[in-house]
Every structure is written in C-alpha cells, then in structure tokens.
Amino acid sequence: MMSSHPVRRSRAPVTTLCAAAAAAACAWAPGAMTHATIPQNAADNKNAHANGIMSTLCGDVYSTVFWPLLVVTACLAWRTRPKADAAEVPAGFSSFQFRYLLAWFLCVGADWLQGPYVYALYASYGYTPSEIARLFVAGFGSSMICGTFIGSVADAWGRKLCALLYCVLYIAACATKHTDNYVFLMVGRVLGGAATSLLFSTFECWMVAEHNRRIFGEGLLRYMFGLMFFVQYLAAIGAGLLAQAAATAIPLTKLGDHSFFYGGYTTPFLLSALLLVIAIPIIQTHWDENYGEGGQGESGILASLKKGGEAMFSSWKVPVIGLAVSAFEGSMYAFVFNWTPALDAGADTPPPHGLIFSAFMMACMCGSSIFGMLDTSIAPTKALVPVVVAAAISLGMVALSLGQGAASAAAIFAGFLAFEACVGAYFPCMGTVKSQVVPEDCRAGVYNLYRVPLNAFVLLLLLTDLSLATAFTACAGLLAFAGVAVLAVHLAK
C-alpha cells in the first residue's frame, strides 16, 4: 500500500548534472586540454590553443563521450535517487544533514581532486615508472596498515578530532607535492595513505553515532547513506573537471633555483588543501564530539584478528570470498596506478586526465545506480558473477590493445569505462555478499585478514616492473579467478 505522505527526495542528481556541466564548460575553455609542463616558450602554449573550443569539444574521444555519459549518469541517478518519507523527518534532521554533508563534500572532494594528476605529476618531475610504483605502494601500504587500527583510534580519541586530523594530514601531504624531492614525495604518500584511512572510517562513524544519539531512526539512516554516496560521486565528478581546469591554467614552473614548483599539475593539490582549510572551521564549530564504546586498543585488535582467523575455518565460503575480494580490489589498485600511462601510450599528445577521471567517476556512478535498480529478490552472488566477468573482459580488452604495439586510445578508454562501471556495481553487491557470508561478531577481524592477500596482489602487480600489457593481462586473470570464486559460492547455495 502506498503512503499518502509526501516523499522527500534528494536533488543531488540535478545538482550533479548542473555542476558537472558548468565545470565542464570551464575545463574546456580554450587551452584546457594542453599539457601542463615547464614552458620552453610562451608562444608554444598559445599555438596549442589555436583550434579553439569547438575542436576541443568534438576533436577527441574523451570529450565526445563526456556529454552523452553525463546525460546517462544524471538519468540513472535521478531514477535511483535517495528518498525519505517527509512525515518521518523530525525537527533538527535537516540541520544535521546539512552540517554533515557540507563537511563530507569538502573533505571527500579534496581527496578526489588529487586523483587525476598524481601519476602525471610524478612523471613530470622525471621519475621512472618503477620509482612512481614505489610511491604508490607506499600510499596503498600506509592506508591498508592504518586501516587495521584507525577505527579503534577514532573511537578512543574522538571522531571529530580524527576528522580534523584527516584535514591536517592531507594538507601536509598536498604540500609535499610542490617539490620534486623523492623523500618528501614518499613522506607525502605515507601521510596521504593514513589520511585516506581516516576519511573512509571516521566520517561515517561520526555520522552514524550522531544520528543514533539524536534518535532519528533507521529509515533516515539509510537515507543519509544514500545521500552520502551521491555527494561522494558528485564531488568526484566535479573534482576531475576542476582539476582539469586548474592543471592547465598556469604552466608548471620551477621557483628560482629551489626544488619548489607551482602551477601545472601541482595546482589541483593546492585546491585540495584549500578545501580542507575551509572544512576545518566547519567541523570545529558545527560538529559535536563523539566516541566509540571504549577504544579497542591493542588487545582488542589482536582479539578481533583471532576471531577472524577462527571464522576463516568456520566455512569454506569465508576464505573463498576473501580471495575474490583480494583479486578484484588488487586489480582495481593496479588500475589506479596504470590508467595514466596506458592512456598516454595510446595518444600523440597527453590526454585530459581530469576530464577522463570525471568520466570514470560517472561510469562508476552508473554501475552503482544499475545495481540499485535490480530486483531485490536476485541473489547478490548471482548479480556479482556477471559484474566480475565483465570487469575481466574489460581489462582483457585493454591488455589486447596495448599488446598490439599501436595502442588504440579509444579502445583503452572504452575498456576503462566499462571496468569503472563494474567497480560501481561491485562495491554495494560485494558488501551485501560479505554481510551474508562473514559472521557479524568477527567481521572486523575477517576484513582485516582479507587485506593480507590483497596486499600481496598489489605488491606483485606494482613492484615487478611488468609492461602495461602484461599488467592488465594479470589483472584480467585475477578478475577471472574472482569470478570463479564467486560462482562457486553462488552454486553452493
């Protein structure tokens, strides 16, 4: 029976469409597609802009795909937008919602702003792929190690304090991007990895605790999670376009005889730091502190891992799903590292990394929206099998294109978009599968143990100096293995 109460709908999809279109117009202003490097001659930059905005809009596969993809993303987002019964919205909820989502938008936007140009910045400083790989591994390793205990730290120290700590750590990480000193860049990656762990644990924990303290209800909590992910995707899409415009506004320039740079690929990191500077007073003045029910401490973490180890032997499905998670997400981390050089290999001139990043995020949002439209009676493992198989085929297509010698930028880009759509569907689907397979009382320990093979896969893929074609072939193989593992769990039901 349908409710007669009015429905409260999120306007985030409309905002996504308008904000992304406006940002795209800025990013595609004349000169937005040029490569931000140390200039040899100012006239060279002017000549690169001569074709004007129309050639930019229609002259390459990335901009040609962008507008249709934006429309499809907005339509799917509108179709699956979060909803809440207006009669269930109590006094104070709108204020709480705004205070949290504003801070979340600024902080997650600061994180996404750094995504498009990390590899490109390191390459512009003259570092080799193997040296860049070590920087990426440092960031991934820092995030994974901190992720095992950062929740307990936030419970003990306070979620608000740790949210502010995230801002400070990430500002420091952004500052290191303005130098080409390898040691400082490595320190920045470690700080950034720790900050990322705080971002994707502390903020959610604060929101849930504050929501429950105010007794807003479980239905509105689901609504808040829906809005949280919408805002995250909005921030990601807009961040890519803003980064594109920022990176091409001023050429990358060395300051005197010092190893300090400004402009070019460093500009998105500067904007990221500015967003965090804005977020700090908002969190400080508008958030109340809350804590966990006693921080776990070292003994609690060890006890959690012990329970996780016992759960691994309680059912064969638990470790098999863990291997599937490690294989899929290990391939995803390898993709994060390799997408920039792969697209560079298929292009005569450096492609628009910020625009491409926004397209990836839209594809990811489409995948998530499509999963949200599936009939809830469909078993999540049944839905997950084709998602993982499609991801394997996508990266296999990329590997095939790269292995032919004359790489096709269009084929590589299409494969990456398909893979990102699979990633968008994978996370909510796998989250449901894990909730059904992994026992509740030892879930944290099991998830931490899942990181062990995941770390091994990432190290194997990033530190073995594989060619791009070989790396993506390996990723496709891992994804095929993940598909077999999920299929085995599905058929056992």
Short mmCIF file of N, CA and C in Angstrom, two decimals, residues 57 122 159 174 185 199 209 212 234 236 312 315 358 418 440 490:
data_model
loop_
_atom_site.label_atom_id
_atom_site.label_comp_id
_atom_site.label_asym_id
_atom_site.label_seq_id
_atom_site.Cartn_x
_atom_site.Cartn_y
_atom_site.Cartn_z
N LEU A 57 35.74 20.43 -28.09
CA LEU A 57 34.50 19.73 -27.79
C LEU A 57 34.31 18.50 -28.68
N TYR A 122 54.20 13.06 -10.82
CA TYR A 122 55.46 12.37 -10.58
C TYR A 122 56.24 12.19 -11.89
N ARG A 159 35.81 11.04 17.18
CA ARG A 159 35.66 11.09 15.72
C ARG A 159 35.85 12.50 15.17
N CYS A 174 49.54 17.35 0.68
CA CYS A 174 49.44 18.21 -0.51
C CYS A 174 50.66 19.12 -0.63
N LEU A 185 58.28 13.43 -1.37
CA LEU A 185 57.15 12.82 -2.06
C LEU A 185 56.74 11.52 -1.38
N LEU A 199 39.51 9.23 6.43
CA LEU A 199 38.37 9.75 5.68
C LEU A 199 37.27 8.72 5.56
N ALA A 209 26.97 7.65 14.72
CA ALA A 209 26.84 7.87 16.16
C ALA A 209 25.97 9.08 16.47
N ASN A 212 22.30 8.28 15.67
CA ASN A 212 21.68 7.44 16.70
C ASN A 212 21.47 8.20 18.01
N LEU A 234 29.17 13.08 -6.72
CA LEU A 234 29.13 14.46 -7.19
C LEU A 234 30.48 15.12 -7.03
N ALA A 236 33.38 13.67 -6.81
CA ALA A 236 34.38 13.03 -7.67
C ALA A 236 34.28 13.56 -9.10
N MET A 312 37.67 -17.97 9.54
CA MET A 312 38.19 -18.45 8.26
C MET A 312 38.02 -19.97 8.13
N SER A 315 33.76 -21.83 7.75
CA SER A 315 33.09 -22.14 6.48
C SER A 315 34.05 -21.86 5.34
N SER A 358 36.78 12.34 -14.44
CA SER A 358 35.36 12.60 -14.26
C SER A 358 34.51 11.57 -15.00
N ALA A 418 34.15 0.71 -19.01
CA ALA A 418 33.41 -0.50 -18.66
C ALA A 418 33.87 -1.05 -17.32
N GLU A 440 28.79 -11.87 11.98
CA GLU A 440 28.77 -10.49 12.48
C GLU A 440 29.77 -10.26 13.60
N HIS A 490 28.08 -19.06 -5.11
CA HIS A 490 26.67 -18.98 -5.55
C HIS A 490 26.09 -20.38 -5.78
#
